[in-house]
CSV table of N, CA and C in Angstrom, one decimal:
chain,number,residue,atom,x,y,z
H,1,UNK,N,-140.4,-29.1,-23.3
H,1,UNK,CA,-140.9,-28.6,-22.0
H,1,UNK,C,-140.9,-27.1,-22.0
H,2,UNK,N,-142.4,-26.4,-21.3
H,2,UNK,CA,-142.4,-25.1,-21.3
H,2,UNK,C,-141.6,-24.4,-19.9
H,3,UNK,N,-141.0,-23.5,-20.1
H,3,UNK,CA,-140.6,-23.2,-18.7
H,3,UNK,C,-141.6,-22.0,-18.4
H,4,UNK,N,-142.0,-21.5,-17.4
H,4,UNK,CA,-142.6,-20.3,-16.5
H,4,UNK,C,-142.1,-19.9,-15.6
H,5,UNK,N,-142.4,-18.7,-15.2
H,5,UNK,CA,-141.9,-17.8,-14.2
H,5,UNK,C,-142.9,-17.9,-13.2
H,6,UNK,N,-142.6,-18.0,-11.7
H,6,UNK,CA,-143.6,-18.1,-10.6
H,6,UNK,C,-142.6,-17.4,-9.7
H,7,UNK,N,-143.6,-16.9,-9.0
H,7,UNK,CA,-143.2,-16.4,-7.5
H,7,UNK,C,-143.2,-17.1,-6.5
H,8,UNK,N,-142.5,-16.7,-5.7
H,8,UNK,CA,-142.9,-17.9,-4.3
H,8,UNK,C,-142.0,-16.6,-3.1
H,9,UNK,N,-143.0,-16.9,-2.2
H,9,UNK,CA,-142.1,-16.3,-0.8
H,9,UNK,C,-141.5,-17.2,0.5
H,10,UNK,N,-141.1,-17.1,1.3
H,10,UNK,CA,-140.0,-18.0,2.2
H,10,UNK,C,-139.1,-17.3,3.1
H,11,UNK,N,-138.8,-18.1,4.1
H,11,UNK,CA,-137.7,-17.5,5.1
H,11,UNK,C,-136.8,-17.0,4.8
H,12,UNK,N,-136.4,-16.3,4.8
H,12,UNK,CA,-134.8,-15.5,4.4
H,12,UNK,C,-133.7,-16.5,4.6
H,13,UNK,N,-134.0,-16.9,5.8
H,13,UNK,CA,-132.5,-18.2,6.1
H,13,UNK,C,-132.5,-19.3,5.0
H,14,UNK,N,-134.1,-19.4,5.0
H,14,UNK,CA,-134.1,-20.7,4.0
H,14,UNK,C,-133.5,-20.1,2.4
H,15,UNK,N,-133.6,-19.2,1.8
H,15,UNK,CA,-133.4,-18.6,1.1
H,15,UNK,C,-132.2,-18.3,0.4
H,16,UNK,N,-131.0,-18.2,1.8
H,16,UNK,CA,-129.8,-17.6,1.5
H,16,UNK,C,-129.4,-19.6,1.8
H,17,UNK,N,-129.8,-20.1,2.3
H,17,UNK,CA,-129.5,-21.7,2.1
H,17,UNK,C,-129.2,-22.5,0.4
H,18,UNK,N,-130.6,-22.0,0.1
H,18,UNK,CA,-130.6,-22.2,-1.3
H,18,UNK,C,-130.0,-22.1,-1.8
H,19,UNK,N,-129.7,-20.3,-1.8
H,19,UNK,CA,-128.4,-20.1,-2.7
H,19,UNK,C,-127.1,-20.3,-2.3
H,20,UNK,N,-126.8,-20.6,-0.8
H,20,UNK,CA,-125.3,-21.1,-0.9
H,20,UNK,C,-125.1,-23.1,-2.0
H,21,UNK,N,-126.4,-23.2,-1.6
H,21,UNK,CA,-126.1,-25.0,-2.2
H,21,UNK,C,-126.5,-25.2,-3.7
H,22,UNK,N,-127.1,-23.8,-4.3
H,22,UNK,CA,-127.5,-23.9,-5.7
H,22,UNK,C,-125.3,-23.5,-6.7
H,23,UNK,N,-124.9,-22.6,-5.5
H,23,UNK,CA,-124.0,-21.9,-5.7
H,23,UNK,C,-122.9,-23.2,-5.5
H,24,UNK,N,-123.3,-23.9,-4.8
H,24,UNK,CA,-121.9,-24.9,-4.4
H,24,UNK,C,-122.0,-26.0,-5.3
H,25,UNK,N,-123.3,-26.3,-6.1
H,25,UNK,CA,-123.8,-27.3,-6.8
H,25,UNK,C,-123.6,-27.0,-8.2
H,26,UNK,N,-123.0,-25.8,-8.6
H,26,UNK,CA,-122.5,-24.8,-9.9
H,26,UNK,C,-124.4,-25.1,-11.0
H,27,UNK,N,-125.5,-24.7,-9.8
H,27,UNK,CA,-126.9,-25.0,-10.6
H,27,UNK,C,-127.1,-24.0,-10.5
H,28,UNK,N,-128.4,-23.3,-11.4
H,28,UNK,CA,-129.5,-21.9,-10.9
H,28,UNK,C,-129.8,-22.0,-9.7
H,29,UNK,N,-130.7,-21.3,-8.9
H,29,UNK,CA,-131.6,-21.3,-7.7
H,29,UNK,C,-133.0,-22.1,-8.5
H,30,UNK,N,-133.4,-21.7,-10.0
H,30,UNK,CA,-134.7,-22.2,-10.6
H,30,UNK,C,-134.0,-23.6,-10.7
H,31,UNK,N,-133.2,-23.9,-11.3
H,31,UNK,CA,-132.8,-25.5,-11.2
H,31,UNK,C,-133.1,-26.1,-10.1
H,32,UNK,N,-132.3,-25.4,-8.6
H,32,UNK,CA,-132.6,-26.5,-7.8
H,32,UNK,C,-133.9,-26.3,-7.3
H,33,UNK,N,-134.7,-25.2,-7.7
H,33,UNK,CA,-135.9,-25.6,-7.2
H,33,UNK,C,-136.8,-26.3,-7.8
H,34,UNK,N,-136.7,-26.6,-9.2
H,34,UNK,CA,-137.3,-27.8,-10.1
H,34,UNK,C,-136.4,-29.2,-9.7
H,35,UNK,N,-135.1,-29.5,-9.1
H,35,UNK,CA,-134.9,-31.1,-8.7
H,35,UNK,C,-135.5,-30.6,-7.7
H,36,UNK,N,-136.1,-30.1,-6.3
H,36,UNK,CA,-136.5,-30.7,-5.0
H,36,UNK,C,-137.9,-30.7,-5.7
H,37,UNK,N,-138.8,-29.8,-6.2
H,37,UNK,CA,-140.2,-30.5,-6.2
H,37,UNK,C,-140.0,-31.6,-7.5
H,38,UNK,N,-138.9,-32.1,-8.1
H,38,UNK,CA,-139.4,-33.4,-8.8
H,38,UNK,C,-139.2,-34.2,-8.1
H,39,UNK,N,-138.3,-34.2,-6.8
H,39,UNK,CA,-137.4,-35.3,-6.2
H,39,UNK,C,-139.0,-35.4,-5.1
H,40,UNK,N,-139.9,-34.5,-4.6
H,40,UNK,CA,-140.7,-34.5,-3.9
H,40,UNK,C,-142.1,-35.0,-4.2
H,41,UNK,N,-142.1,-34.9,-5.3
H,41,UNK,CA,-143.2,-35.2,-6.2
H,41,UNK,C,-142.8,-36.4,-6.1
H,42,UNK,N,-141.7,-37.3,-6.9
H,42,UNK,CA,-141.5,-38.7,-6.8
H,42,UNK,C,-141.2,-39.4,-5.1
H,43,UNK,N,-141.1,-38.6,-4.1
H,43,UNK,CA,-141.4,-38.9,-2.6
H,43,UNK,C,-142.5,-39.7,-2.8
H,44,UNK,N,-143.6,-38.9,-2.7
H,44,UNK,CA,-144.8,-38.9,-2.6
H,44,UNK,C,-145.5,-39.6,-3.2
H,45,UNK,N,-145.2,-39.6,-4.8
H,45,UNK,CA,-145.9,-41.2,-5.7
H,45,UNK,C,-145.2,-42.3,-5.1
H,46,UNK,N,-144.3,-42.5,-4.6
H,46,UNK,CA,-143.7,-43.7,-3.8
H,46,UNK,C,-144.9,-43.9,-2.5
H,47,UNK,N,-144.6,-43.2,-2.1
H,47,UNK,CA,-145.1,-43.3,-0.4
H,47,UNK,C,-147.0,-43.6,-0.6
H,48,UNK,N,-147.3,-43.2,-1.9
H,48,UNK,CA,-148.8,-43.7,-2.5
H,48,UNK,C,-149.0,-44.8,-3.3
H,49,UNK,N,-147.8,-45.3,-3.6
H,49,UNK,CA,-147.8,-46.8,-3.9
H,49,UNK,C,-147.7,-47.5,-2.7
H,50,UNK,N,-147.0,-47.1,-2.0
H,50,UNK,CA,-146.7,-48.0,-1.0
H,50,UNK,C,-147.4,-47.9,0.3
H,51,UNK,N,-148.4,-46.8,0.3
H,51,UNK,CA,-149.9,-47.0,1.0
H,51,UNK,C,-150.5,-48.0,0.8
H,52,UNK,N,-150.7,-48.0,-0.8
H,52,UNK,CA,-152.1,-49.0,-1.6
H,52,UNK,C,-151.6,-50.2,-1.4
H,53,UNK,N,-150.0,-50.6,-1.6
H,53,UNK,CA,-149.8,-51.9,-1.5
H,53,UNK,C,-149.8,-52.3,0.0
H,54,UNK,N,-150.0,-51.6,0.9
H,54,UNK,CA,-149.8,-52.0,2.4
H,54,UNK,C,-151.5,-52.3,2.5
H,55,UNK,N,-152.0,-51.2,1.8
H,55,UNK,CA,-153.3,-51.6,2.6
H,55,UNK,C,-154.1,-52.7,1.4
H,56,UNK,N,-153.3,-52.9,0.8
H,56,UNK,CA,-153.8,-54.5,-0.4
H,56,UNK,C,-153.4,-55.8,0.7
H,57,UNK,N,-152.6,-55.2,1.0
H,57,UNK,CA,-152.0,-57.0,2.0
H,57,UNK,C,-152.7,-56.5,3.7
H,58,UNK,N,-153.3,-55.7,4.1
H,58,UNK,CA,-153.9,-55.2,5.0
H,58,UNK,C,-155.3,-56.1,5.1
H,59,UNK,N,-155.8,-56.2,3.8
H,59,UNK,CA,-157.1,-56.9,3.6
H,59,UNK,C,-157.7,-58.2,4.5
H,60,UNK,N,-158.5,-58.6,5.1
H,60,UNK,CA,-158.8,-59.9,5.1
H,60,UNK,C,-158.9,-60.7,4.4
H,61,UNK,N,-158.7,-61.9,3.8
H,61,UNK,CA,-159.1,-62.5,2.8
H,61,UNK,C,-160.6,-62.8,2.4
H,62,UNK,N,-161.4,-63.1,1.3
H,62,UNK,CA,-162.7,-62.8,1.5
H,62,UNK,C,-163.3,-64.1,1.3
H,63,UNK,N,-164.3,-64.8,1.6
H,63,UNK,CA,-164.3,-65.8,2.1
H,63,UNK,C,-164.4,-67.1,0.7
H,64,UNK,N,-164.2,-66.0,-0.4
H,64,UNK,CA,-163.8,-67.5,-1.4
H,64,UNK,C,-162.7,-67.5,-1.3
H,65,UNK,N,-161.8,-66.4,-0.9
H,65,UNK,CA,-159.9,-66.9,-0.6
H,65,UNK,C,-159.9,-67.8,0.6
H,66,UNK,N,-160.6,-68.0,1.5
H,66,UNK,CA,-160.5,-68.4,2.7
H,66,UNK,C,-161.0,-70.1,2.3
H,67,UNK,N,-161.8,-69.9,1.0
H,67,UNK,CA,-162.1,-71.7,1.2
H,67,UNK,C,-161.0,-71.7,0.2
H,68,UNK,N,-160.3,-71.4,-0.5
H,68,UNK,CA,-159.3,-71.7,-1.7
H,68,UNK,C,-158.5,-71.9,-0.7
H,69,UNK,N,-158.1,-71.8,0.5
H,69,UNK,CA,-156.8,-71.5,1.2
H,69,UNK,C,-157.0,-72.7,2.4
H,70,UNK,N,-158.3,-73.1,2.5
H,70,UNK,CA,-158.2,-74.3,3.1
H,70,UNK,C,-158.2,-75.2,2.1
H,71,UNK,N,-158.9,-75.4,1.0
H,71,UNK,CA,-158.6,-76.9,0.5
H,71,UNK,C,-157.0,-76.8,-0.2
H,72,UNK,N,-156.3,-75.9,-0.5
H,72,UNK,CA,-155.2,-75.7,-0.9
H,72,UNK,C,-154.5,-76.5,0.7
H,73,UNK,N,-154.7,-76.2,1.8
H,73,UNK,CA,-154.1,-76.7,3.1
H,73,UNK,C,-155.0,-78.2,3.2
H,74,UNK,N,-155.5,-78.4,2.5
H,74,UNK,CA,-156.0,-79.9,2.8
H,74,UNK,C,-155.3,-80.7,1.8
H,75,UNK,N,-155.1,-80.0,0.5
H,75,UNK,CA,-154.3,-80.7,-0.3
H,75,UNK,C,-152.4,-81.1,-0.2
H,76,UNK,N,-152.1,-80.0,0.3
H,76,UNK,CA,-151.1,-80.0,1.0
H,76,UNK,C,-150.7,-81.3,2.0
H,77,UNK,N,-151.8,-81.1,3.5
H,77,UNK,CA,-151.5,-82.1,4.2
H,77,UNK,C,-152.1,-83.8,3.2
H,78,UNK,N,-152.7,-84.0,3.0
H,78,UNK,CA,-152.7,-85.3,2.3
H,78,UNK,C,-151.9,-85.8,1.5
H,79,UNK,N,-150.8,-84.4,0.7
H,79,UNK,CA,-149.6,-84.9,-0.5
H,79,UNK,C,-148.8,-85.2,1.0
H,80,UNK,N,-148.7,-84.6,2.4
H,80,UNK,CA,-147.5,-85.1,2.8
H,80,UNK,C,-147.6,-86.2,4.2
H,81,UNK,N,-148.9,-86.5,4.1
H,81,UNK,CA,-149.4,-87.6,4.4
H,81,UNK,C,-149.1,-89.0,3.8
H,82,UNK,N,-149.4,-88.3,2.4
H,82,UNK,CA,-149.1,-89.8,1.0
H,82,UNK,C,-147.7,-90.3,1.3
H,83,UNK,N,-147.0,-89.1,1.2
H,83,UNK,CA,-145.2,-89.5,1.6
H,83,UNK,C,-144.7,-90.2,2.8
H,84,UNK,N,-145.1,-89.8,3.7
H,84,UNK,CA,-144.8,-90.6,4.8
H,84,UNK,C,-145.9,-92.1,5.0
């Protein structure tokens, strides 16, 4: 892995935060600012899986699920038909 130098600017409070928690964490300040944007990065590919899968089950069913899903319930009621 290549490392690079970047700049960035920010609040002063937020700044001297950093460094008390990079300092109490025995990390750099560049360390912990490479775990928050990987920990934020992996936020986000979470929260975009779990868009797609909400809006997968969000779907209507489409009307060949809809006849699969009644004769699947017709087959159903007749096996518990047969039994009784």
């Amino acid at each position: 892995m290549t490392n690079v130098k970047t700049a960035i600017s920010m609040d002063k409070d937020l700044l001297d935060e950093v460094n008390r928690l990079a300092e109490e964490l025995h990390i750099s300040r560049s360390r912990l600012f490479a775990l928050a944007a990987e920990q934020f990065i992996a936020k986000r590919a979470n929260q975009e899986l779990l868009r797609r899968i909400n809006d997968a089950y969000a779907e209507y069913p489409s009307p060949d699920d809809e006849a699969l899903l009644a004769g699947m319930s017709a087959h159903q009621r007749n096996i518990l038909e047969d039994e009784w």
